[in-house]
mmCIF file of N, CA and C in Angstrom:
data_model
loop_
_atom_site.group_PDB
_atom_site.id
_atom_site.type_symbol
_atom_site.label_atom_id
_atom_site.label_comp_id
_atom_site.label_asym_id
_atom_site.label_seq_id
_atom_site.Cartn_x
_atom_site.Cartn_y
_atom_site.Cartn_z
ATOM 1 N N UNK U 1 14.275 24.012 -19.114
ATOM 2 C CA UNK U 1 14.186 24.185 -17.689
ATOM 3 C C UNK U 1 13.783 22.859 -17.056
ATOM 4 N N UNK U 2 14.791 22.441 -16.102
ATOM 5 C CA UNK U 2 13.785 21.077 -15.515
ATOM 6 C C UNK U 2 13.853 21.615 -13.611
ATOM 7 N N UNK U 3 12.610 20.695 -13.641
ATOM 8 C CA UNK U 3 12.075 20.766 -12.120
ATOM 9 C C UNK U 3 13.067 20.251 -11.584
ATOM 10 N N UNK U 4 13.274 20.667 -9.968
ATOM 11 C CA UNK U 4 13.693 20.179 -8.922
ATOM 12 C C UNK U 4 13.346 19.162 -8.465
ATOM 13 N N UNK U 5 13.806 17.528 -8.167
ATOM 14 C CA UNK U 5 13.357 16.838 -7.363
ATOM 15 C C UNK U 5 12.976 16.865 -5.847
ATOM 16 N N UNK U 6 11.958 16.012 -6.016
ATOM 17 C CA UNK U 6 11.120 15.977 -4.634
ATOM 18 C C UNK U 6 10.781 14.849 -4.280
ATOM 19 N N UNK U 7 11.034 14.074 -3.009
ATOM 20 C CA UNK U 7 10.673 13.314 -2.125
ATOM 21 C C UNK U 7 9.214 13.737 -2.407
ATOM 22 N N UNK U 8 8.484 14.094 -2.332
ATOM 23 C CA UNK U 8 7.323 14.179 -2.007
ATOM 24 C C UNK U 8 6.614 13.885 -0.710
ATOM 25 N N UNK U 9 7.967 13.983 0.235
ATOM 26 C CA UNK U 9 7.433 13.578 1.673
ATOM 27 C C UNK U 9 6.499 14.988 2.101
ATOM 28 N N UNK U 10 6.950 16.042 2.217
ATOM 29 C CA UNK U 10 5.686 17.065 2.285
ATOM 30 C C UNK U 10 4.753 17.832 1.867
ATOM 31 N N UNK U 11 4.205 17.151 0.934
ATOM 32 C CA UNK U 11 2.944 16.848 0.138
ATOM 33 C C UNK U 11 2.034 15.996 0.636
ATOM 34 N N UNK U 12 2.540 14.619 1.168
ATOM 35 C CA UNK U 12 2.241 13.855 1.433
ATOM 36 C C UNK U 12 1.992 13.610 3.178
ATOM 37 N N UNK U 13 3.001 14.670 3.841
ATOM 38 C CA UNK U 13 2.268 14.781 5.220
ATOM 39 C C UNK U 13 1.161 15.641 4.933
ATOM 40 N N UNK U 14 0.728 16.800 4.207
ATOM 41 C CA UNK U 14 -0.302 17.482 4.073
ATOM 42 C C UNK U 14 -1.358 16.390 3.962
ATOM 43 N N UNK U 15 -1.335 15.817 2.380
ATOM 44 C CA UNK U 15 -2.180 14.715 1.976
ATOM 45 C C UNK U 15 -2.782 14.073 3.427
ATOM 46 N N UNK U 16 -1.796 13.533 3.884
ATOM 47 C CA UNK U 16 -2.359 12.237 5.358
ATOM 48 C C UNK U 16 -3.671 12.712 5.597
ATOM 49 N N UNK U 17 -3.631 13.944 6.120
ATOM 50 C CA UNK U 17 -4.623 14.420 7.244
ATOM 51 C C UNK U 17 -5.849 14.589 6.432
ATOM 52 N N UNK U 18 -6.200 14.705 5.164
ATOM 53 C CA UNK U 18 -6.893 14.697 4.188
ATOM 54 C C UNK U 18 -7.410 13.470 3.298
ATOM 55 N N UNK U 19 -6.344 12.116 2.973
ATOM 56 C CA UNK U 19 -6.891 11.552 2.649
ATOM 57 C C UNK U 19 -8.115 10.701 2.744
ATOM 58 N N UNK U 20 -8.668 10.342 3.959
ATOM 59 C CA UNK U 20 -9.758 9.747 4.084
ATOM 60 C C UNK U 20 -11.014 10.416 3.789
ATOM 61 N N UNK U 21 -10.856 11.764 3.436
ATOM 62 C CA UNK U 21 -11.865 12.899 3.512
ATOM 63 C C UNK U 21 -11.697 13.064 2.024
ATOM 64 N N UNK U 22 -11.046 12.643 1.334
ATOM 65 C CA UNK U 22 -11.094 13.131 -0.218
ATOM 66 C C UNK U 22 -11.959 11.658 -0.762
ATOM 67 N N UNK U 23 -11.904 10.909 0.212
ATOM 68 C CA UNK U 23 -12.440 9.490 -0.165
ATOM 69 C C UNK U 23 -13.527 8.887 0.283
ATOM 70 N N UNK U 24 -14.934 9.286 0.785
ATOM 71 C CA UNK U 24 -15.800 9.320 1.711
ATOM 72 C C UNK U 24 -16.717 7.992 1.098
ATOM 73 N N UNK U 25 -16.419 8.000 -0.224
ATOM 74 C CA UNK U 25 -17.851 7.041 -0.450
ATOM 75 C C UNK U 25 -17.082 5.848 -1.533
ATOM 76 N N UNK U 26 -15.665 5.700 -1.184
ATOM 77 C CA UNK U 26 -15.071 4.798 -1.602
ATOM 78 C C UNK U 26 -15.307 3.486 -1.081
ATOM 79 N N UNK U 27 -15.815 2.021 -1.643
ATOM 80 C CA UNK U 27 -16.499 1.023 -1.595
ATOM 81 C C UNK U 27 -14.809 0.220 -1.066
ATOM 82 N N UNK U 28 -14.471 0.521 0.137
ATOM 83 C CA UNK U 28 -13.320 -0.686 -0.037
ATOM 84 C C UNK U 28 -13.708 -1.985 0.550
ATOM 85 N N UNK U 29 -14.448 -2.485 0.625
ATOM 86 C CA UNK U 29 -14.915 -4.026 0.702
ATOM 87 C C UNK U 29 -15.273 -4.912 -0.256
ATOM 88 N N UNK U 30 -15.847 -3.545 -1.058
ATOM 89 C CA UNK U 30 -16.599 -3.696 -2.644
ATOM 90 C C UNK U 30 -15.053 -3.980 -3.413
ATOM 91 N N UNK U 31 -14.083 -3.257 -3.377
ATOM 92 C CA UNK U 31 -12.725 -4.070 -4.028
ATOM 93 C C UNK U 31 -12.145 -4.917 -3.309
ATOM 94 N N UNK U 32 -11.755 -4.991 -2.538
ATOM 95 C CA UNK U 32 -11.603 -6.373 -1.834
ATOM 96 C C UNK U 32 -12.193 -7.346 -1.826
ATOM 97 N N UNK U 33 -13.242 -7.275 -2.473
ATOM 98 C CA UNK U 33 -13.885 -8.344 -2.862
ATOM 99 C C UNK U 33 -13.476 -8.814 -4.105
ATOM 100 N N UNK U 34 -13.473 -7.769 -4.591
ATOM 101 C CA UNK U 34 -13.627 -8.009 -6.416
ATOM 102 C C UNK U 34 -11.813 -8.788 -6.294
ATOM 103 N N UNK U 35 -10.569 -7.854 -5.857
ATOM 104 C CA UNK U 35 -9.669 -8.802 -6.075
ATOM 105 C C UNK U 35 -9.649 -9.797 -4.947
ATOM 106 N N UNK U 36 -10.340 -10.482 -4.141
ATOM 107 C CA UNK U 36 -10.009 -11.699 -3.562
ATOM 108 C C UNK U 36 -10.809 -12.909 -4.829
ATOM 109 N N UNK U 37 -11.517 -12.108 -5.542
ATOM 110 C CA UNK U 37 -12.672 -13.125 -6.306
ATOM 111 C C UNK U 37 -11.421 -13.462 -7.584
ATOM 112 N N UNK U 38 -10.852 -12.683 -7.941
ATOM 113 C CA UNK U 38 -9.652 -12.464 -8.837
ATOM 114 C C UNK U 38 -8.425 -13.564 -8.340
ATOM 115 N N UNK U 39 -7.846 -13.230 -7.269
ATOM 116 C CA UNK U 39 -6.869 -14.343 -6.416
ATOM 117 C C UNK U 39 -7.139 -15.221 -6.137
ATOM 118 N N UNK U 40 -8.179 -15.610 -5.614
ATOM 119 C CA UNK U 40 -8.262 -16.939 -5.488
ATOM 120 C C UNK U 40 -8.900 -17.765 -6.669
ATOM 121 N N UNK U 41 -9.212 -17.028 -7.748
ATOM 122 C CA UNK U 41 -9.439 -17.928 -8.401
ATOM 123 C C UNK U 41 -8.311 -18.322 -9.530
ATOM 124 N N UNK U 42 -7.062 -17.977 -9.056
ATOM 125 C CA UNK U 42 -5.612 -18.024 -9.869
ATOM 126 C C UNK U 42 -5.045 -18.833 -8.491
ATOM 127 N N UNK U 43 -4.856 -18.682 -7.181
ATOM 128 C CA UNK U 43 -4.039 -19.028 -6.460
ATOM 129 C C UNK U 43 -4.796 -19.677 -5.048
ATOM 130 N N UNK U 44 -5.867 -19.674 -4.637
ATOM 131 C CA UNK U 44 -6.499 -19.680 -3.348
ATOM 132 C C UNK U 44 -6.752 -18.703 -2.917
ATOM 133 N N UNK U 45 -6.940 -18.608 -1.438
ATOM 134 C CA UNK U 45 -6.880 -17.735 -0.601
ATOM 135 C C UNK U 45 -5.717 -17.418 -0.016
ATOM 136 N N UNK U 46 -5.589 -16.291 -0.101
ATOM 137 C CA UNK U 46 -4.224 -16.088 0.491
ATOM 138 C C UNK U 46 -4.040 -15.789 1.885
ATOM 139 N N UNK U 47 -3.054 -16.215 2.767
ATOM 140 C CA UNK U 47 -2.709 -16.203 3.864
ATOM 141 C C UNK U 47 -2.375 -15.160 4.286
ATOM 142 N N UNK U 48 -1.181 -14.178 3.581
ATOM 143 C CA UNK U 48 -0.650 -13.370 4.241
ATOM 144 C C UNK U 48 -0.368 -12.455 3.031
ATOM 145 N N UNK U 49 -0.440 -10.796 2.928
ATOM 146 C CA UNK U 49 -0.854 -10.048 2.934
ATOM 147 C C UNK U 49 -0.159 -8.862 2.834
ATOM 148 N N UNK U 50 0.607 -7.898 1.955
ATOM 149 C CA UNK U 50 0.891 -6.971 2.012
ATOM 150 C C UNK U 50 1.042 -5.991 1.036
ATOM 151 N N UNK U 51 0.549 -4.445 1.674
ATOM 152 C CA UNK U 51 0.044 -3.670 0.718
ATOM 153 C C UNK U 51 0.951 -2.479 0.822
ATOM 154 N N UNK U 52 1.781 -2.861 -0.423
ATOM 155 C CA UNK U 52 2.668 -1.332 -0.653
ATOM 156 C C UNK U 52 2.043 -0.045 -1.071
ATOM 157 N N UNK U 53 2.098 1.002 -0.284
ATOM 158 C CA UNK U 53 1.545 2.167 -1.089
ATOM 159 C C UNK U 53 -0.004 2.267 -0.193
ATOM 160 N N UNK U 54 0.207 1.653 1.111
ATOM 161 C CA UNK U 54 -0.995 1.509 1.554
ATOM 162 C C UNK U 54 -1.830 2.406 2.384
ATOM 163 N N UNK U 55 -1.119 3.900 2.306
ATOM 164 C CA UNK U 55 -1.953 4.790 2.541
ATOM 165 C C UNK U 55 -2.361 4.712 4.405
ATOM 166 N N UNK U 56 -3.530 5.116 4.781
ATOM 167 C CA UNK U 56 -4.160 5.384 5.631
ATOM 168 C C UNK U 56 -4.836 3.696 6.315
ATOM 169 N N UNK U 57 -4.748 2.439 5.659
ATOM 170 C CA UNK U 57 -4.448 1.260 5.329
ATOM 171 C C UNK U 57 -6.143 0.886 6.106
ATOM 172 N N UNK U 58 -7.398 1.614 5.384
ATOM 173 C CA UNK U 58 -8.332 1.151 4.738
ATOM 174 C C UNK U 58 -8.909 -0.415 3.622
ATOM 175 N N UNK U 59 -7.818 -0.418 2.785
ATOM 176 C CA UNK U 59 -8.064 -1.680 1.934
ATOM 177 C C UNK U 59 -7.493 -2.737 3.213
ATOM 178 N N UNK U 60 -6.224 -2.619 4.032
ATOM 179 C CA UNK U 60 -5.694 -3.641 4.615
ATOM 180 C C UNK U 60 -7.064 -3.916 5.866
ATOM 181 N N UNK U 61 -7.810 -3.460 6.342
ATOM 182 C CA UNK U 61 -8.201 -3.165 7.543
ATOM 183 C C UNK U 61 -9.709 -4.261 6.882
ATOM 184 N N UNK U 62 -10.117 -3.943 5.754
ATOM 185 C CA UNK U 62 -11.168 -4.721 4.922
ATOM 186 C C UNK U 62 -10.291 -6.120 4.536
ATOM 187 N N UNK U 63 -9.188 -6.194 4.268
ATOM 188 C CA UNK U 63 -8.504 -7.812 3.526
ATOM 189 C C UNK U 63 -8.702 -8.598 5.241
ATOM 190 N N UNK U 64 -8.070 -7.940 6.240
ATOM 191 C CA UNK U 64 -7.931 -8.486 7.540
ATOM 192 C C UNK U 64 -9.012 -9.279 7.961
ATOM 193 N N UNK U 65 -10.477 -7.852 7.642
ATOM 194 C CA UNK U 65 -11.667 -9.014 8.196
ATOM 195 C C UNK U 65 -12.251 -10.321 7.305
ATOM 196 N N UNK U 66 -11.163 -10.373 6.583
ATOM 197 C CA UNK U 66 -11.440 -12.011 5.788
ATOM 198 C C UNK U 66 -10.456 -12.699 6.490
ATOM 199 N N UNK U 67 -9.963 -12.662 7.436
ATOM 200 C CA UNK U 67 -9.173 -13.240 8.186
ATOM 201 C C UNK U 67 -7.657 -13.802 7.580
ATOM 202 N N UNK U 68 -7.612 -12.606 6.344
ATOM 203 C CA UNK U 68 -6.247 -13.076 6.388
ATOM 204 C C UNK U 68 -5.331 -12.124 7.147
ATOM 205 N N UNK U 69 -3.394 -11.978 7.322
ATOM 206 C CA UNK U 69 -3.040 -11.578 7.714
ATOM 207 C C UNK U 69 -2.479 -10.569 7.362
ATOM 208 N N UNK U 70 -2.390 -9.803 7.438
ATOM 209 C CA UNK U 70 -2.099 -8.271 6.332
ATOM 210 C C UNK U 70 -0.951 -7.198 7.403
ATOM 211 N N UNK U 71 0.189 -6.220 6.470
ATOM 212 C CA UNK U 71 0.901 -5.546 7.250
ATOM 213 C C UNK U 71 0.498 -5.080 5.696
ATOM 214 N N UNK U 72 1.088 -3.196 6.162
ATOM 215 C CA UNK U 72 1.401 -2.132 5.218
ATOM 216 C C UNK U 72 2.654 -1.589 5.209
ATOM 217 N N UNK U 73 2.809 -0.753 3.752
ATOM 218 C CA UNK U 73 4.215 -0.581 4.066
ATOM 219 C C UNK U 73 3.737 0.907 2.947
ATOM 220 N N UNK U 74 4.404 2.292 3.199
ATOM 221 C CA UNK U 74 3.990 3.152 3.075
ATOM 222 C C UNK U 74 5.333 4.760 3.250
ATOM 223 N N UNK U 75 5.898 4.892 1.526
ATOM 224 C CA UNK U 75 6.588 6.034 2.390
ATOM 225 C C UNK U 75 6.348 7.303 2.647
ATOM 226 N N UNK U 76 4.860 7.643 3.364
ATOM 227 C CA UNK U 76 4.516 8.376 3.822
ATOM 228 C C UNK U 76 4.646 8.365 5.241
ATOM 229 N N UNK U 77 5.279 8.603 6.299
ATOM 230 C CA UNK U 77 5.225 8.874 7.819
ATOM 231 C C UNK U 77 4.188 9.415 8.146
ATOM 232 N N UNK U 78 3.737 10.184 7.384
ATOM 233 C CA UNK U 78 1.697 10.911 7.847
ATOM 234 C C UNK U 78 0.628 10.178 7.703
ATOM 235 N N UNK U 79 0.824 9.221 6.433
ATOM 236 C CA UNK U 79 0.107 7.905 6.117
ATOM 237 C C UNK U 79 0.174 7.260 7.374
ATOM 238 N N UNK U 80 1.890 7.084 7.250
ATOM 239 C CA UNK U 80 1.604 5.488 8.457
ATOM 240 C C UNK U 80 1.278 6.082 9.455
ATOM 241 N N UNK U 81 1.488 6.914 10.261
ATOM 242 C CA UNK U 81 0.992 7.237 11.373
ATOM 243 C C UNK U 81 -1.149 7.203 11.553
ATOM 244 N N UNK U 82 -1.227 8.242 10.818
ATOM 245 C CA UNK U 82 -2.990 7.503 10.318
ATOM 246 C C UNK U 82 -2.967 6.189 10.353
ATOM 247 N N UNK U 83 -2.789 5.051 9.619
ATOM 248 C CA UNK U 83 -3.065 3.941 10.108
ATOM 249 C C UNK U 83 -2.508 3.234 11.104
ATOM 250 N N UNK U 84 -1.556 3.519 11.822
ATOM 251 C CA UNK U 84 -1.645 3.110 13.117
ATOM 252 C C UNK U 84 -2.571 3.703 14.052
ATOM 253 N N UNK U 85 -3.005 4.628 13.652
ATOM 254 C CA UNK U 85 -4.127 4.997 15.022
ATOM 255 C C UNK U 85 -4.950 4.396 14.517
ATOM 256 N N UNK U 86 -5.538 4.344 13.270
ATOM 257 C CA UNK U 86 -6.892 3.880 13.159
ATOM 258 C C UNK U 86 -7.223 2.035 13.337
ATOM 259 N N UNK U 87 -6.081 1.644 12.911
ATOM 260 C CA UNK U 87 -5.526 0.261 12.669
ATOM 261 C C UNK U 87 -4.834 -0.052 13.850
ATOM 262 N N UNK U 88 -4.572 -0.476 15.431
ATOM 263 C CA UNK U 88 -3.327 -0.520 15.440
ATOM 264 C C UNK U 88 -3.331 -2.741 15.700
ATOM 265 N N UNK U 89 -4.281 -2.772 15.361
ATOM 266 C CA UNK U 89 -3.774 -4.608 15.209
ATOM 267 C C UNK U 89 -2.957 -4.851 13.759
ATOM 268 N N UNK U 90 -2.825 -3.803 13.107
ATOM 269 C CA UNK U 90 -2.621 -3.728 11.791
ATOM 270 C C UNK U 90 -0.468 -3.518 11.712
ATOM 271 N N UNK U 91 0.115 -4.208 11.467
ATOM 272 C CA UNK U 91 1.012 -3.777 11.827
ATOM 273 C C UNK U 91 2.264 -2.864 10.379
ATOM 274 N N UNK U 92 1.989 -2.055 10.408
ATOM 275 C CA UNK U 92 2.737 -0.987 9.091
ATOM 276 C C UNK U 92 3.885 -0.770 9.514
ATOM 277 N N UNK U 93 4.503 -0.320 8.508
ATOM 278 C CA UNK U 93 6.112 0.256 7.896
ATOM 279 C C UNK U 93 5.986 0.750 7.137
ATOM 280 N N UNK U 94 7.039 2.517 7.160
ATOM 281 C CA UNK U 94 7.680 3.571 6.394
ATOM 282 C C UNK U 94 8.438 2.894 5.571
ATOM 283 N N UNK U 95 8.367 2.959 4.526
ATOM 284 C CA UNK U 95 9.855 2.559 3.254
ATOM 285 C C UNK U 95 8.979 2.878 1.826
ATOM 286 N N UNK U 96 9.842 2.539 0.640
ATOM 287 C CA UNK U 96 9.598 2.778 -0.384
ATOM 288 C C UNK U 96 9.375 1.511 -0.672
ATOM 289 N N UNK U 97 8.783 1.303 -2.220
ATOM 290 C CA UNK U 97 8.668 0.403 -2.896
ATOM 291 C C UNK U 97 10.077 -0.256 -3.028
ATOM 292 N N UNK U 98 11.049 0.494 -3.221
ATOM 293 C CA UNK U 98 12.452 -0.090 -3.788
ATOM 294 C C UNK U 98 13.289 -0.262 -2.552
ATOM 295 N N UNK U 99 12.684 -0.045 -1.369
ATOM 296 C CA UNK U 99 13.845 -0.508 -0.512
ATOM 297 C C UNK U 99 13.355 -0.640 0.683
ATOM 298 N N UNK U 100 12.636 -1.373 1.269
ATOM 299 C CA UNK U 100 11.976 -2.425 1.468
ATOM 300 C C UNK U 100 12.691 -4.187 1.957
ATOM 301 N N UNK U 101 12.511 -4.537 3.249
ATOM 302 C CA UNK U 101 12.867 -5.666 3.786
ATOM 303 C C UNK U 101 12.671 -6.333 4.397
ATOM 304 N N UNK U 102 11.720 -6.986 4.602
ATOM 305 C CA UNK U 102 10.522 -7.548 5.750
ATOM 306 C C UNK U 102 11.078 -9.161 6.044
ATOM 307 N N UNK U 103 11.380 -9.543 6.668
ATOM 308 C CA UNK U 103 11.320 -11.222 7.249
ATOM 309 C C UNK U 103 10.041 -12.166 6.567
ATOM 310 N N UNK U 104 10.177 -12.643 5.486
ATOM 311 C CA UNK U 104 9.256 -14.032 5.514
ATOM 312 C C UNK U 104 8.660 -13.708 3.917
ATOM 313 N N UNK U 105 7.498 -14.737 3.575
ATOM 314 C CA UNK U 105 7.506 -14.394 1.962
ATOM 315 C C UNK U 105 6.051 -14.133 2.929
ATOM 316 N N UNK U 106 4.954 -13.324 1.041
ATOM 317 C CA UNK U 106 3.551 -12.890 1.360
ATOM 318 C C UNK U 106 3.073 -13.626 0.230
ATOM 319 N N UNK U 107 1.978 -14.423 0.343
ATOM 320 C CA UNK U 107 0.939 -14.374 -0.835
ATOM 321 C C UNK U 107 0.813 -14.019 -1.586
ATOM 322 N N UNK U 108 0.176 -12.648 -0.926
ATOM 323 C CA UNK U 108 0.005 -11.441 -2.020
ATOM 324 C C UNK U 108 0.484 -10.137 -1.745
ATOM 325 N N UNK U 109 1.648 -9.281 -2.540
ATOM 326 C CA UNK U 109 1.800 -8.165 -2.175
ATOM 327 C C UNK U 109 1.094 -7.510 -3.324
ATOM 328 N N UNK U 110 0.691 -6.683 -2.836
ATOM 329 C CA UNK U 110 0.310 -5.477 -3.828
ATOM 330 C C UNK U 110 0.382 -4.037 -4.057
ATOM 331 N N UNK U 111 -0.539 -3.641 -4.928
ATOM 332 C CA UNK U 111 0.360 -1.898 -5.034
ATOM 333 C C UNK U 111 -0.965 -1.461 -5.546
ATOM 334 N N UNK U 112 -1.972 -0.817 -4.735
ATOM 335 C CA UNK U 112 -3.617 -0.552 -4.794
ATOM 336 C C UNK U 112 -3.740 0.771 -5.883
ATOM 337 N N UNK U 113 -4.764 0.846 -6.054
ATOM 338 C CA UNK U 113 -4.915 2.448 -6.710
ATOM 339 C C UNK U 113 -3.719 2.905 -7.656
ATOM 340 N N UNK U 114 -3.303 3.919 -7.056
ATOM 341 C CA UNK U 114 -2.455 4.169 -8.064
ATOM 342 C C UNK U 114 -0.869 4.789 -8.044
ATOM 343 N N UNK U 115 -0.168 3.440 -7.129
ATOM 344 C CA UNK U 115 0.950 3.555 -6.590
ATOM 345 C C UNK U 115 1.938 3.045 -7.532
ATOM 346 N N UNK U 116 1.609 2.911 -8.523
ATOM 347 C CA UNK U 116 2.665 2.553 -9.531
ATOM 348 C C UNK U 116 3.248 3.617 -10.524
ATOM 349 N N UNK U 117 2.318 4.637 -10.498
ATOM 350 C CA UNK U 117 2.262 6.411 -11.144
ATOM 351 C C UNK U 117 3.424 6.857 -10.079
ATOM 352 N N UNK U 118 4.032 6.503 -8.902
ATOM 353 C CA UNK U 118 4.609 7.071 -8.072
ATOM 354 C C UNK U 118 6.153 6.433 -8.886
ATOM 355 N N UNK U 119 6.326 5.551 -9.442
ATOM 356 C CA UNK U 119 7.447 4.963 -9.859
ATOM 357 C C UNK U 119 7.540 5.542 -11.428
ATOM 358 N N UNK U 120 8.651 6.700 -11.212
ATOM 359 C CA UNK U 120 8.679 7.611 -11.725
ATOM 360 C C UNK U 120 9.935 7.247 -13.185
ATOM 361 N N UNK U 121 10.142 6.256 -12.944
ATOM 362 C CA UNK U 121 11.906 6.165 -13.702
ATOM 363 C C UNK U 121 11.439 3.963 -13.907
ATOM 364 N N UNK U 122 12.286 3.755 -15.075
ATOM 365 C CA UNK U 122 12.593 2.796 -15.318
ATOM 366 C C UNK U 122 13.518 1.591 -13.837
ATOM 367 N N UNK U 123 14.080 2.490 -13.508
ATOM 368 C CA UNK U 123 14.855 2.062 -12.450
ATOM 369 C C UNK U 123 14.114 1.675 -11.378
ATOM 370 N N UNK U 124 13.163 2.987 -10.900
ATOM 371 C CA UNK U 124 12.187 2.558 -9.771
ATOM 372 C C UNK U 124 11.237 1.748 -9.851
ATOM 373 N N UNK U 125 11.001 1.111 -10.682
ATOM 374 C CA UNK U 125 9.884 0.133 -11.398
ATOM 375 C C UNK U 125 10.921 -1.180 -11.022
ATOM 376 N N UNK U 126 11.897 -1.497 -11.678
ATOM 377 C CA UNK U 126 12.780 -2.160 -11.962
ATOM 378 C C UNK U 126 13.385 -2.525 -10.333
ATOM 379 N N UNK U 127 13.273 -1.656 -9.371
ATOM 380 C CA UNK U 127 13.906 -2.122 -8.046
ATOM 381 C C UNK U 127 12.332 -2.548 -7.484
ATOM 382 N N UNK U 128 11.243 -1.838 -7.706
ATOM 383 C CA UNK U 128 10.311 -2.359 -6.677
ATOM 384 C C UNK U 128 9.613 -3.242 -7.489
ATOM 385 N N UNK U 129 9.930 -3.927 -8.093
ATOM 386 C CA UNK U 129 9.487 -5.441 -8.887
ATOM 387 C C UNK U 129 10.820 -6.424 -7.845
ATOM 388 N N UNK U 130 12.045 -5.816 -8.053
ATOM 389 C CA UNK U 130 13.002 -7.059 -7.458
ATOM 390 C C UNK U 130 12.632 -7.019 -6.003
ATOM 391 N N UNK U 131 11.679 -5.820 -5.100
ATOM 392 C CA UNK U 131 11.875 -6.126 -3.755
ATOM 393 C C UNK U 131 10.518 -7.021 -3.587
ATOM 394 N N UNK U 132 9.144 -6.984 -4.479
ATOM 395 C CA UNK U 132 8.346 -7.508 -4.206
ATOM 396 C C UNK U 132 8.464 -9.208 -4.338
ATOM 397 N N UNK U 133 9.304 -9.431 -5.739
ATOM 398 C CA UNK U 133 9.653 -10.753 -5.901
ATOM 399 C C UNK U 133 10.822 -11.390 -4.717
ATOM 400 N N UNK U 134 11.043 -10.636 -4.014
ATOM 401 C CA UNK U 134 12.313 -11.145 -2.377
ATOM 402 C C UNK U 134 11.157 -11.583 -1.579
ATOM 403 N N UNK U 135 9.481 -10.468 -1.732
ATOM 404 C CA UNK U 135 9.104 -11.365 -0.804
ATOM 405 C C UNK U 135 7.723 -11.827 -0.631
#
């Protein structure tokens, strides 16, 4: 018997309205620290900034007040919408890891927690490695 595929887009509008509340005493400055102490001591400080898989965009909102420049990118529409209200100097985008197209290169992109469990197939690994290395 195999499962039906799922977007997981409505799971994930449920999730939105919940995630910050499943996460109350999560230290995100306390990791943002730990990987800026990590990056820059391989590359500098980085300028510019982007966090795939970025949720309710908490970690971005903590990288920002180090004054670098940070956007999210998120294919949750319930996500991004949460961080545009909470964020809105913060500037986010709906897309996937694998398809994905932003104007300009980043520093650092990344993929927080545990957005790489979402890349379900050899393939999807394999496209959102080629979109992060575009930019």
């Amino acid at each position: 018997m195999s499962l039906p595929k799922s977007t997981g887009e409505p799971a994930f509008k449920e999730y939105a309205a919940w995630y910050d509340a499943f996460n109350p005493a999560k230290d995100y400055g306390a990791e943002v620290d730990y990987l800026l102490r990590h990056i820059e001591a391989i590359s500098g400080t980085p300028r510019r900034w982007l966090d795939i898989g970025c949720g309710t965009g908490r970690h971005l909102a903590a990288i920002k007040s180090k004054g670098i420049d940070v956007e999210g990118l998120d294919r949750s529409e319930g996500m991004i919408e949460r961080a545009r209200l909470a964020h809105p100097d913060i500037p986010f985008h709906v897309g996937t890891a694998q398809d994905f197209t932003l104007g300009g290169d980043r520093d650092v992109v990344s993929m927080l927690f545990h957005v790489m469990s979402y890349q379900h197939s050899d393939e999807m690994v394999r496209s959102a490695m080629k979109s992060v290395r575009a930019h």
